[in-house]
mmCIF file of C-alpha atoms in Angstrom:
data_model
loop_
_atom_site.group_PDB
_atom_site.id
_atom_site.type_symbol
_atom_site.label_atom_id
_atom_site.label_comp_id
_atom_site.label_asym_id
_atom_site.label_seq_id
_atom_site.Cartn_x
_atom_site.Cartn_y
_atom_site.Cartn_z
ATOM 1 C CA UNK A 21 -26.089 -7.929 -17.727
ATOM 2 C CA UNK A 22 -29.883 -6.611 -17.212
ATOM 3 C CA UNK A 23 -30.905 -4.072 -20.492
ATOM 4 C CA UNK A 24 -30.498 -1.010 -17.855
ATOM 5 C CA UNK A 25 -34.211 0.204 -17.968
ATOM 6 C CA UNK A 26 -35.166 2.167 -15.141
ATOM 7 C CA UNK A 27 -33.319 4.219 -12.642
ATOM 8 C CA UNK A 28 -30.916 1.406 -11.606
ATOM 9 C CA UNK A 29 -29.423 1.421 -15.205
ATOM 10 C CA UNK A 30 -29.132 5.470 -14.182
ATOM 11 C CA UNK A 31 -27.204 4.443 -11.141
ATOM 12 C CA UNK A 32 -24.525 2.207 -12.778
ATOM 13 C CA UNK A 33 -23.992 4.309 -15.983
ATOM 14 C CA UNK A 34 -23.447 7.257 -13.993
ATOM 15 C CA UNK A 35 -21.302 5.549 -10.938
ATOM 16 C CA UNK A 36 -19.222 3.662 -14.037
ATOM 17 C CA UNK A 37 -18.467 7.170 -15.135
ATOM 18 C CA UNK A 38 -17.481 8.338 -11.601
ATOM 19 C CA UNK A 39 -15.025 5.262 -10.913
ATOM 20 C CA UNK A 40 -13.231 5.876 -14.186
ATOM 21 C CA UNK A 41 -12.551 9.586 -13.500
ATOM 22 C CA UNK A 42 -11.444 8.128 -9.678
ATOM 23 C CA UNK A 43 -8.931 5.681 -11.383
ATOM 24 C CA UNK A 44 -7.416 8.165 -13.009
ATOM 25 C CA UNK A 45 -7.176 10.767 -10.283
ATOM 26 C CA UNK A 46 -3.590 10.492 -8.725
ATOM 27 C CA UNK A 47 -3.336 8.571 -5.333
ATOM 28 C CA UNK A 48 -3.510 10.377 -2.239
ATOM 29 C CA UNK A 49 -0.411 11.564 -0.276
ATOM 30 C CA UNK A 50 1.753 9.216 2.079
ATOM 31 C CA UNK A 51 0.395 8.614 5.545
ATOM 32 C CA UNK A 52 2.248 7.701 8.518
ATOM 33 C CA UNK A 53 2.171 4.320 9.762
ATOM 34 C CA UNK A 54 0.573 3.314 12.995
ATOM 35 C CA UNK A 55 1.624 1.258 15.636
ATOM 36 C CA UNK A 56 -0.404 -1.954 16.536
ATOM 37 C CA UNK A 57 -2.967 -1.258 19.084
ATOM 38 C CA UNK A 58 -3.585 -2.547 22.486
ATOM 39 C CA UNK A 59 -5.851 -5.377 21.471
ATOM 40 C CA UNK A 60 -8.694 -4.501 23.764
ATOM 41 C CA UNK A 61 -11.919 -6.832 24.395
ATOM 42 C CA UNK A 62 -14.298 -5.450 22.255
ATOM 43 C CA UNK A 63 -17.032 -5.955 25.086
ATOM 44 C CA UNK A 64 -15.044 -3.770 27.350
ATOM 45 C CA UNK A 65 -15.570 -0.675 25.406
ATOM 46 C CA UNK A 66 -17.398 2.060 27.458
ATOM 47 C CA UNK A 67 -19.282 5.130 26.032
ATOM 48 C CA UNK A 68 -17.909 8.346 26.683
ATOM 49 C CA UNK A 69 -19.286 11.917 26.964
ATOM 50 C CA UNK A 70 -18.683 13.524 23.582
ATOM 51 C CA UNK A 71 -17.179 17.094 23.941
ATOM 52 C CA UNK A 72 -18.540 19.421 21.132
ATOM 53 C CA UNK A 73 -15.528 21.205 19.379
ATOM 54 C CA UNK A 74 -15.412 24.880 19.838
ATOM 55 C CA UNK A 75 -13.712 27.738 18.181
ATOM 56 C CA UNK A 76 -10.833 26.793 20.686
ATOM 57 C CA UNK A 77 -8.729 23.931 19.483
ATOM 58 C CA UNK A 78 -7.643 21.739 22.402
ATOM 59 C CA UNK A 79 -4.357 19.501 22.519
ATOM 60 C CA UNK A 80 -4.682 16.667 19.799
ATOM 61 C CA UNK A 81 -2.733 13.742 18.944
ATOM 62 C CA UNK A 82 0.355 15.232 18.387
ATOM 63 C CA UNK A 83 2.032 16.658 21.573
ATOM 64 C CA UNK A 84 3.496 19.981 19.695
ATOM 65 C CA UNK A 85 2.311 22.012 16.822
ATOM 66 C CA UNK A 86 3.304 22.851 13.486
ATOM 67 C CA UNK A 87 4.949 19.536 12.959
ATOM 68 C CA UNK A 88 4.220 16.052 12.373
ATOM 69 C CA UNK A 89 5.565 12.981 13.622
ATOM 70 C CA UNK A 90 7.273 11.074 11.498
ATOM 71 C CA UNK A 91 7.168 6.940 11.349
ATOM 72 C CA UNK A 92 9.878 4.825 12.790
ATOM 73 C CA UNK A 93 11.948 2.352 10.460
ATOM 74 C CA UNK A 94 9.745 -0.158 12.063
ATOM 75 C CA UNK A 95 6.876 1.582 11.153
ATOM 76 C CA UNK A 96 5.742 2.330 14.850
ATOM 77 C CA UNK A 97 5.201 5.935 16.187
ATOM 78 C CA UNK A 98 8.236 8.018 17.953
ATOM 79 C CA UNK A 99 8.494 7.203 21.790
ATOM 80 C CA UNK A 100 6.341 9.325 23.936
ATOM 81 C CA UNK A 101 9.448 10.631 25.767
ATOM 82 C CA UNK A 102 11.826 11.604 22.436
ATOM 83 C CA UNK A 103 8.213 14.012 21.685
ATOM 84 C CA UNK A 104 8.516 15.666 25.201
ATOM 85 C CA UNK A 105 12.199 16.029 25.334
ATOM 86 C CA UNK A 106 11.936 17.900 21.694
ATOM 87 C CA UNK A 107 8.909 20.031 22.822
ATOM 88 C CA UNK A 108 10.813 21.222 25.892
ATOM 89 C CA UNK A 109 13.875 22.133 24.041
ATOM 90 C CA UNK A 110 12.261 23.667 21.474
ATOM 91 C CA UNK A 111 8.459 24.512 22.027
ATOM 92 C CA UNK A 112 6.846 26.088 19.007
ATOM 93 C CA UNK A 113 4.613 28.743 19.116
ATOM 94 C CA UNK A 114 0.713 27.656 17.817
ATOM 95 C CA UNK A 115 -0.553 29.782 14.840
ATOM 96 C CA UNK A 116 -4.376 29.231 14.476
ATOM 97 C CA UNK A 117 -5.694 28.175 10.770
ATOM 98 C CA UNK A 118 -7.634 30.611 8.650
ATOM 99 C CA UNK A 119 -11.045 31.250 9.579
ATOM 100 C CA UNK A 120 -14.189 31.996 7.965
ATOM 101 C CA UNK A 121 -15.797 35.290 7.188
ATOM 102 C CA UNK A 122 -18.616 34.389 9.489
ATOM 103 C CA UNK A 123 -18.697 31.740 12.248
ATOM 104 C CA UNK A 124 -21.508 29.520 12.564
ATOM 105 C CA UNK A 125 -23.369 29.340 15.561
ATOM 106 C CA UNK A 126 -23.475 26.145 17.708
ATOM 107 C CA UNK A 127 -26.771 24.148 17.299
ATOM 108 C CA UNK A 128 -27.977 21.117 19.525
ATOM 109 C CA UNK A 129 -28.118 17.573 18.141
ATOM 110 C CA UNK A 130 -31.289 17.369 20.280
ATOM 111 C CA UNK A 131 -33.712 19.973 20.987
ATOM 112 C CA UNK A 132 -33.714 20.104 24.973
ATOM 113 C CA UNK A 133 -37.479 20.200 24.846
ATOM 114 C CA UNK A 134 -37.495 17.000 22.907
ATOM 115 C CA UNK A 135 -35.027 14.710 24.475
ATOM 116 C CA UNK A 136 -36.622 13.743 27.061
ATOM 117 C CA UNK A 137 -39.810 12.212 25.404
ATOM 118 C CA UNK A 138 -37.873 11.532 22.186
ATOM 119 C CA UNK A 139 -35.035 9.666 23.909
ATOM 120 C CA UNK A 140 -36.064 7.201 26.767
ATOM 121 C CA UNK A 141 -33.639 5.156 28.811
ATOM 122 C CA UNK A 142 -31.703 3.033 26.372
ATOM 123 C CA UNK A 143 -32.415 -0.665 26.928
ATOM 124 C CA UNK A 144 -29.824 -3.605 26.455
ATOM 125 C CA UNK A 145 -29.522 -5.013 23.008
ATOM 126 C CA UNK A 146 -30.706 -8.816 24.089
ATOM 127 C CA UNK A 147 -33.047 -9.724 26.678
ATOM 128 C CA UNK A 148 -31.558 -10.863 30.236
ATOM 129 C CA UNK A 149 -32.340 -14.198 29.960
ATOM 130 C CA UNK A 150 -30.288 -15.002 26.884
ATOM 131 C CA UNK A 151 -27.790 -13.394 28.428
ATOM 132 C CA UNK A 152 -28.012 -15.752 31.196
ATOM 133 C CA UNK A 153 -27.810 -18.693 29.020
ATOM 134 C CA UNK A 154 -24.767 -17.361 27.220
ATOM 135 C CA UNK A 155 -22.909 -16.982 30.307
ATOM 136 C CA UNK A 156 -23.999 -20.425 31.670
ATOM 137 C CA UNK A 157 -22.830 -22.036 28.291
ATOM 138 C CA UNK A 158 -19.547 -19.966 28.448
ATOM 139 C CA UNK A 159 -18.721 -21.571 31.719
ATOM 140 C CA UNK A 160 -19.886 -25.355 31.301
ATOM 141 C CA UNK A 161 -18.093 -25.392 27.662
ATOM 142 C CA UNK A 162 -14.824 -24.310 25.790
ATOM 143 C CA UNK A 163 -16.368 -21.332 23.926
ATOM 144 C CA UNK A 164 -14.620 -18.491 25.941
ATOM 145 C CA UNK A 165 -11.310 -20.019 24.706
ATOM 146 C CA UNK A 166 -12.493 -19.901 21.024
ATOM 147 C CA UNK A 167 -14.206 -16.361 21.759
ATOM 148 C CA UNK A 168 -10.868 -15.011 22.934
ATOM 149 C CA UNK A 169 -8.867 -16.634 19.736
ATOM 150 C CA UNK A 170 -11.496 -14.903 17.394
ATOM 151 C CA UNK A 171 -11.214 -11.504 18.936
ATOM 152 C CA UNK A 172 -7.419 -11.865 19.122
ATOM 153 C CA UNK A 173 -7.525 -12.527 15.188
ATOM 154 C CA UNK A 174 -9.636 -9.860 14.849
ATOM 155 C CA UNK A 175 -7.735 -7.332 16.822
ATOM 156 C CA UNK A 176 -4.835 -7.934 14.287
ATOM 157 C CA UNK A 177 -6.765 -7.272 11.282
ATOM 158 C CA UNK A 178 -7.887 -4.043 12.414
ATOM 159 C CA UNK A 179 -4.381 -3.006 14.113
ATOM 160 C CA UNK A 180 -2.307 -3.306 10.872
ATOM 161 C CA UNK A 181 -0.577 -0.225 9.672
ATOM 162 C CA UNK A 182 -1.566 1.694 6.783
ATOM 163 C CA UNK A 183 0.975 3.722 4.504
ATOM 164 C CA UNK A 184 -1.946 5.883 3.142
ATOM 165 C CA UNK A 185 -4.975 6.776 4.922
ATOM 166 C CA UNK A 186 -8.047 4.357 4.311
ATOM 167 C CA UNK A 187 -11.334 5.828 3.099
ATOM 168 C CA UNK A 188 -14.612 3.574 3.719
ATOM 169 C CA UNK A 189 -17.350 4.726 1.876
ATOM 170 C CA UNK A 190 -20.699 3.399 3.607
ATOM 171 C CA UNK A 191 -24.174 3.989 1.269
ATOM 172 C CA UNK A 192 -27.114 2.067 0.092
ATOM 173 C CA UNK A 193 -29.596 1.735 -2.409
ATOM 174 C CA UNK A 194 -32.738 2.871 -0.410
ATOM 175 C CA UNK A 195 -33.063 4.739 3.095
ATOM 176 C CA UNK A 196 -34.113 2.657 6.186
ATOM 177 C CA UNK A 197 -31.480 -0.013 5.583
ATOM 178 C CA UNK A 198 -29.323 1.158 8.543
ATOM 179 C CA UNK A 199 -26.657 3.139 6.699
ATOM 180 C CA UNK A 200 -25.826 5.535 9.394
ATOM 181 C CA UNK A 201 -26.124 2.959 12.210
ATOM 182 C CA UNK A 202 -23.249 0.720 10.289
ATOM 183 C CA UNK A 203 -21.194 3.738 9.818
ATOM 184 C CA UNK A 204 -21.138 4.884 13.237
ATOM 185 C CA UNK A 205 -20.262 1.138 14.399
ATOM 186 C CA UNK A 206 -17.396 1.162 11.793
ATOM 187 C CA UNK A 207 -16.015 4.309 12.991
ATOM 188 C CA UNK A 208 -16.666 3.495 16.606
ATOM 189 C CA UNK A 209 -14.726 0.186 16.257
ATOM 190 C CA UNK A 210 -11.705 1.357 14.534
ATOM 191 C CA UNK A 211 -11.438 3.999 17.191
ATOM 192 C CA UNK A 212 -11.197 1.236 19.919
ATOM 193 C CA UNK A 213 -9.176 -1.015 18.182
ATOM 194 C CA UNK A 214 -6.414 1.496 16.372
ATOM 195 C CA UNK A 215 -3.898 4.282 17.771
ATOM 196 C CA UNK A 216 -3.301 6.500 15.031
ATOM 197 C CA UNK A 217 -6.481 9.085 14.397
ATOM 198 C CA UNK A 218 -9.819 8.387 12.999
ATOM 199 C CA UNK A 219 -12.441 10.581 11.061
ATOM 200 C CA UNK A 220 -16.148 9.661 10.833
ATOM 201 C CA UNK A 221 -17.296 12.417 7.918
ATOM 202 C CA UNK A 222 -21.104 12.564 6.886
ATOM 203 C CA UNK A 223 -21.604 13.514 3.441
ATOM 204 C CA UNK A 224 -25.188 13.084 3.864
ATOM 205 C CA UNK A 225 -26.858 16.782 4.456
ATOM 206 C CA UNK A 226 -30.488 15.383 4.562
ATOM 207 C CA UNK A 227 -30.829 15.264 8.226
ATOM 208 C CA UNK A 228 -28.701 12.308 8.825
ATOM 209 C CA UNK A 229 -28.761 10.420 12.313
ATOM 210 C CA UNK A 230 -25.042 9.919 12.330
ATOM 211 C CA UNK A 231 -23.933 12.716 14.719
ATOM 212 C CA UNK A 232 -27.090 11.109 17.247
ATOM 213 C CA UNK A 233 -25.800 7.829 16.849
ATOM 214 C CA UNK A 234 -22.175 8.739 17.916
ATOM 215 C CA UNK A 235 -23.761 10.447 20.763
ATOM 216 C CA UNK A 236 -22.618 14.303 19.639
ATOM 217 C CA UNK A 237 -24.292 16.581 21.706
ATOM 218 C CA UNK A 238 -23.865 20.070 19.458
ATOM 219 C CA UNK A 239 -22.578 21.089 16.040
ATOM 220 C CA UNK A 240 -20.839 23.838 14.745
ATOM 221 C CA UNK A 241 -18.718 23.469 11.622
ATOM 222 C CA UNK A 242 -19.895 21.373 8.522
ATOM 223 C CA UNK A 243 -18.554 19.652 5.464
ATOM 224 C CA UNK A 244 -19.558 22.833 3.236
ATOM 225 C CA UNK A 245 -18.512 25.203 5.837
ATOM 226 C CA UNK A 246 -14.778 24.249 5.845
ATOM 227 C CA UNK A 247 -14.251 23.290 2.261
ATOM 228 C CA UNK A 248 -12.486 26.538 1.412
ATOM 229 C CA UNK A 249 -10.884 26.755 5.028
ATOM 230 C CA UNK A 250 -9.130 23.306 5.711
ATOM 231 C CA UNK A 251 -5.516 23.445 3.841
ATOM 232 C CA UNK A 252 -3.245 20.562 3.324
ATOM 233 C CA UNK A 253 -0.383 22.523 5.167
ATOM 234 C CA UNK A 254 -2.510 22.865 8.260
ATOM 235 C CA UNK A 255 -1.523 20.865 11.636
ATOM 236 C CA UNK A 256 -3.780 18.358 13.010
ATOM 237 C CA UNK A 257 -4.501 20.918 15.770
ATOM 238 C CA UNK A 258 -5.670 23.333 13.369
ATOM 239 C CA UNK A 259 -7.801 20.654 11.596
ATOM 240 C CA UNK A 260 -9.404 19.440 14.842
ATOM 241 C CA UNK A 261 -10.518 22.747 15.886
ATOM 242 C CA UNK A 262 -13.378 22.403 12.971
ATOM 243 C CA UNK A 263 -14.380 18.615 14.500
ATOM 244 C CA UNK A 264 -16.526 17.198 17.395
ATOM 245 C CA UNK A 265 -14.245 15.497 19.359
ATOM 246 C CA UNK A 266 -15.328 11.535 19.856
ATOM 247 C CA UNK A 267 -13.921 8.871 22.285
ATOM 248 C CA UNK A 268 -10.503 7.595 21.761
ATOM 249 C CA UNK A 269 -8.884 9.706 19.252
ATOM 250 C CA UNK A 270 -11.371 9.909 16.862
ATOM 251 C CA UNK A 271 -13.445 13.127 15.465
ATOM 252 C CA UNK A 272 -16.606 13.663 13.525
ATOM 253 C CA UNK A 273 -17.105 16.327 10.655
ATOM 254 C CA UNK A 274 -21.297 16.611 10.139
ATOM 255 C CA UNK A 275 -22.930 17.102 6.819
ATOM 256 C CA UNK A 276 -25.282 19.784 8.535
ATOM 257 C CA UNK A 277 -26.710 21.174 11.645
ATOM 258 C CA UNK A 278 -29.842 19.126 11.243
ATOM 259 C CA UNK A 279 -31.157 21.976 8.642
ATOM 260 C CA UNK A 280 -33.627 21.048 5.855
ATOM 261 C CA UNK A 281 -31.851 22.357 2.555
ATOM 262 C CA UNK A 282 -28.349 22.157 3.234
ATOM 263 C CA UNK A 283 -26.407 21.155 0.087
ATOM 264 C CA UNK A 284 -23.030 19.602 -0.505
ATOM 265 C CA UNK A 285 -21.592 19.155 -4.126
ATOM 266 C CA UNK A 286 -19.084 16.536 -4.788
ATOM 267 C CA UNK A 287 -16.390 19.383 -5.459
ATOM 268 C CA UNK A 288 -16.529 20.839 -1.829
ATOM 269 C CA UNK A 289 -16.540 17.108 -0.768
ATOM 270 C CA UNK A 290 -13.565 16.609 -3.065
ATOM 271 C CA UNK A 291 -11.788 19.552 -1.818
ATOM 272 C CA UNK A 292 -12.579 18.586 1.704
ATOM 273 C CA UNK A 293 -11.434 14.644 1.488
ATOM 274 C CA UNK A 294 -8.230 15.517 -0.156
ATOM 275 C CA UNK A 295 -7.121 18.123 2.739
ATOM 276 C CA UNK A 296 -8.271 16.220 5.688
ATOM 277 C CA UNK A 297 -7.242 12.412 4.361
ATOM 278 C CA UNK A 298 -3.358 13.056 5.211
ATOM 279 C CA UNK A 299 -4.378 13.316 8.917
ATOM 280 C CA UNK A 300 -6.395 10.410 9.862
ATOM 281 C CA UNK A 301 -5.228 6.314 9.269
ATOM 282 C CA UNK A 302 -8.914 5.805 8.664
ATOM 283 C CA UNK A 303 -11.788 7.896 7.337
ATOM 284 C CA UNK A 304 -15.188 6.365 7.749
ATOM 285 C CA UNK A 305 -17.435 8.475 5.015
ATOM 286 C CA UNK A 306 -21.542 8.226 5.632
ATOM 287 C CA UNK A 307 -22.558 9.087 2.359
ATOM 288 C CA UNK A 308 -25.680 9.811 0.615
ATOM 289 C CA UNK A 309 -28.133 6.891 -0.739
ATOM 290 C CA UNK A 310 -27.599 6.258 -4.378
ATOM 291 C CA UNK A 311 -27.897 7.442 -7.086
ATOM 292 C CA UNK A 312 -26.850 10.822 -5.667
ATOM 293 C CA UNK A 313 -23.694 12.433 -7.112
ATOM 294 C CA UNK A 314 -21.426 12.898 -3.980
ATOM 295 C CA UNK A 315 -22.312 9.369 -3.077
ATOM 296 C CA UNK A 316 -21.280 8.365 -6.355
ATOM 297 C CA UNK A 317 -17.987 10.141 -6.112
ATOM 298 C CA UNK A 318 -17.220 8.960 -2.166
ATOM 299 C CA UNK A 319 -17.592 5.387 -3.800
ATOM 300 C CA UNK A 320 -15.081 5.864 -6.866
ATOM 301 C CA UNK A 321 -12.408 7.500 -4.348
ATOM 302 C CA UNK A 322 -12.676 4.933 -1.760
ATOM 303 C CA UNK A 323 -10.172 2.049 -0.799
ATOM 304 C CA UNK A 324 -13.355 -0.254 0.621
ATOM 305 C CA UNK A 325 -17.019 0.060 0.149
ATOM 306 C CA UNK A 326 -19.736 -0.709 2.540
ATOM 307 C CA UNK A 327 -23.496 -1.303 0.777
ATOM 308 C CA UNK A 328 -26.246 -1.397 3.654
ATOM 309 C CA UNK A 329 -29.683 -3.342 2.407
ATOM 310 C CA UNK A 330 -32.420 -4.642 5.051
ATOM 311 C CA UNK A 331 -32.868 -8.160 5.312
ATOM 312 C CA UNK A 332 -36.104 -8.528 3.119
ATOM 313 C CA UNK A 333 -36.610 -10.128 0.066
ATOM 314 C CA UNK A 334 -37.279 -6.640 -1.708
ATOM 315 C CA UNK A 335 -33.843 -5.629 -0.553
ATOM 316 C CA UNK A 336 -32.082 -8.664 -1.608
ATOM 317 C CA UNK A 337 -33.511 -8.375 -5.158
ATOM 318 C CA UNK A 338 -32.703 -4.733 -5.548
ATOM 319 C CA UNK A 339 -29.191 -5.434 -4.086
ATOM 320 C CA UNK A 340 -28.550 -8.394 -6.159
ATOM 321 C CA UNK A 341 -29.558 -6.084 -9.254
ATOM 322 C CA UNK A 342 -27.119 -3.250 -8.748
ATOM 323 C CA UNK A 343 -24.266 -5.884 -7.988
ATOM 324 C CA UNK A 344 -25.109 -7.484 -11.306
ATOM 325 C CA UNK A 345 -24.468 -3.908 -12.854
ATOM 326 C CA UNK A 346 -21.568 -3.312 -10.919
ATOM 327 C CA UNK A 347 -19.931 -6.323 -12.307
ATOM 328 C CA UNK A 348 -19.568 -4.513 -15.531
ATOM 329 C CA UNK A 349 -17.347 -1.678 -13.381
ATOM 330 C CA UNK A 350 -13.500 -2.127 -12.697
ATOM 331 C CA UNK A 351 -12.887 -5.580 -11.099
ATOM 332 C CA UNK A 352 -11.603 -3.754 -8.095
ATOM 333 C CA UNK A 353 -14.577 -2.067 -7.320
ATOM 334 C CA UNK A 354 -16.673 -5.198 -6.454
ATOM 335 C CA UNK A 355 -13.813 -6.989 -5.064
ATOM 336 C CA UNK A 356 -13.361 -4.007 -2.258
ATOM 337 C CA UNK A 357 -17.575 -3.994 -1.602
ATOM 338 C CA UNK A 358 -18.789 -5.562 1.646
ATOM 339 C CA UNK A 359 -22.837 -5.613 1.463
ATOM 340 C CA UNK A 360 -24.308 -5.551 5.066
ATOM 341 C CA UNK A 361 -27.666 -7.429 5.341
ATOM 342 C CA UNK A 362 -29.549 -5.463 8.243
ATOM 343 C CA UNK A 363 -32.120 -7.525 10.075
ATOM 344 C CA UNK A 364 -34.799 -4.939 11.430
ATOM 345 C CA UNK A 365 -36.915 -7.496 13.014
ATOM 346 C CA UNK A 366 -36.313 -10.213 15.596
ATOM 347 C CA UNK A 367 -37.651 -13.037 13.081
ATOM 348 C CA UNK A 368 -38.150 -12.077 9.712
ATOM 349 C CA UNK A 369 -38.655 -15.436 8.352
ATOM 350 C CA UNK A 370 -36.306 -14.865 5.394
ATOM 351 C CA UNK A 371 -33.503 -17.578 4.458
ATOM 352 C CA UNK A 372 -30.358 -15.796 5.298
ATOM 353 C CA UNK A 373 -28.040 -18.361 4.411
ATOM 354 C CA UNK A 374 -29.469 -18.543 0.622
ATOM 355 C CA UNK A 375 -29.586 -14.669 0.554
ATOM 356 C CA UNK A 376 -25.761 -14.428 1.435
ATOM 357 C CA UNK A 377 -24.750 -17.487 -1.318
ATOM 358 C CA UNK A 378 -26.651 -15.480 -3.817
ATOM 359 C CA UNK A 379 -25.272 -11.982 -3.153
ATOM 360 C CA UNK A 380 -21.866 -13.931 -2.773
ATOM 361 C CA UNK A 381 -22.176 -15.175 -6.336
ATOM 362 C CA UNK A 382 -21.599 -11.563 -7.778
ATOM 363 C CA UNK A 383 -17.832 -11.639 -6.214
ATOM 364 C CA UNK A 384 -18.462 -9.396 -3.179
ATOM 365 C CA UNK A 385 -18.190 -10.398 0.492
ATOM 366 C CA UNK A 386 -21.608 -10.408 2.409
ATOM 367 C CA UNK A 387 -22.177 -9.685 6.360
ATOM 368 C CA UNK A 388 -25.136 -9.991 8.428
ATOM 369 C CA UNK A 389 -25.853 -7.603 11.500
ATOM 370 C CA UNK A 390 -28.548 -9.135 13.568
ATOM 371 C CA UNK A 391 -31.486 -7.606 15.040
ATOM 372 C CA UNK A 392 -30.394 -5.618 18.291
ATOM 373 C CA UNK A 393 -33.110 -4.326 20.650
ATOM 374 C CA UNK A 394 -30.419 -1.210 21.427
ATOM 375 C CA UNK A 395 -29.878 -0.467 17.634
ATOM 376 C CA UNK A 396 -33.216 -0.468 16.841
ATOM 377 C CA UNK A 397 -34.801 1.763 19.533
ATOM 378 C CA UNK A 398 -32.542 4.765 17.727
ATOM 379 C CA UNK A 399 -30.532 7.471 19.546
ATOM 380 C CA UNK A 400 -26.849 7.053 20.753
ATOM 381 C CA UNK A 401 -25.235 3.880 20.581
ATOM 382 C CA UNK A 402 -23.585 2.381 23.771
ATOM 383 C CA UNK A 403 -21.459 -0.045 22.955
ATOM 384 C CA UNK A 404 -21.784 -1.787 26.499
ATOM 385 C CA UNK A 405 -25.592 -2.468 25.686
ATOM 386 C CA UNK A 406 -25.113 -4.006 22.414
ATOM 387 C CA UNK A 407 -26.354 -7.777 22.267
ATOM 388 C CA UNK A 408 -23.154 -10.008 21.962
ATOM 389 C CA UNK A 409 -24.165 -11.113 18.627
ATOM 390 C CA UNK A 410 -23.993 -7.813 17.400
ATOM 391 C CA UNK A 411 -20.426 -6.962 18.801
ATOM 392 C CA UNK A 412 -19.270 -9.782 17.143
ATOM 393 C CA UNK A 413 -20.796 -9.112 13.837
ATOM 394 C CA UNK A 414 -19.450 -5.499 13.788
ATOM 395 C CA UNK A 415 -16.107 -6.720 14.653
ATOM 396 C CA UNK A 416 -16.135 -9.150 12.072
ATOM 397 C CA UNK A 417 -17.363 -6.451 9.343
ATOM 398 C CA UNK A 418 -14.803 -3.949 10.308
ATOM 399 C CA UNK A 419 -11.646 -6.548 9.968
ATOM 400 C CA UNK A 420 -13.412 -8.100 6.531
ATOM 401 C CA UNK A 421 -13.997 -4.227 4.930
ATOM 402 C CA UNK A 422 -10.651 -3.181 6.474
ATOM 403 C CA UNK A 423 -8.964 -6.105 4.912
ATOM 404 C CA UNK A 424 -10.222 -5.421 1.563
ATOM 405 C CA UNK A 425 -9.283 -1.706 1.688
ATOM 406 C CA UNK A 426 -5.578 -2.893 2.069
ATOM 407 C CA UNK A 427 -5.664 -4.765 -1.259
ATOM 408 C CA UNK A 428 -6.405 -1.493 -3.090
ATOM 409 C CA UNK A 429 -3.193 0.139 -2.435
ATOM 410 C CA UNK A 430 -2.737 0.501 -6.154
ATOM 411 C CA UNK A 431 -5.956 2.296 -6.759
#
């Protein structure tokens, strides 16, 4: 173990205290089991326009308000016909949830005057020539069958039912490592494969890029705004009235409206997560960069942990040092951590195989997110424009961290 001198020692000492407190806290409330999804091909996912959530909630995942569907003995949702029949026989009047003393105004994610200049036409993640060569190889070989088999295995992992909502925290030890990009990719993947509601929660108010990456057009309510509003006894329809709706039964809760100086303390974060976790099968949390307090609290309470780092010599060394310190924490912290090496340039010259082996020696799982022109350009992520290797890597990452989160039921 290193001596602990420097800021990294403070990070791990503080993180150790947060994890110990989190391990002593009671577990989350029981969550309804979700039915396996349709097993769609990742390449067929199409980006959809995001409809911002205003004050008037729309019909959410449950067909009637005030009550929650109960899981069937086999772990699946009741049939839609039974829902409809019960709704027609005993309609329930909707009672709006509580509202704060003042309603925040809606603000655009990107200023209209800058949108045209700042966000150009999105490009495909890989050149046309590379796509053509791949298509030819798939035609002349048996790689297509192997690809379908791999997608099927990944879908089976991602569609496993859960008994309590899974919290997956994404963080890093330095900026510019692709943290928000990875959080957005994970949220999009889970929403595509799963049928239960999903929440992408931003716990990084420092002008984060998560809303832009997810395609949100405007923001109103933030994590701090609803910390004292959302109560565990509210219906899902009440709750989603404060969230930004995303495609595929998913929602976003931003940490700020893109304003400098917005603060989010750990107590407000804890109140929000405790109130919201019962509504969503998976929560992907975009945390602050370590050693921020909210980031430590989120990591301590999460079931799965993702640590992003740039695929550079400096990033590898820093992450390896932090992982060595983390070995002194409770064993499940390291066991449920996935390190993501993000390639920031097409050909870095780094020996990725050697870097992966070195990081895995600490007990964590390691995945590589390859360079992608579409992701590197910034802006909204269009899944249909991602390079084929990127889609495969994201699916493996999502399945890896989700499987690890399921193994942490007892914590």
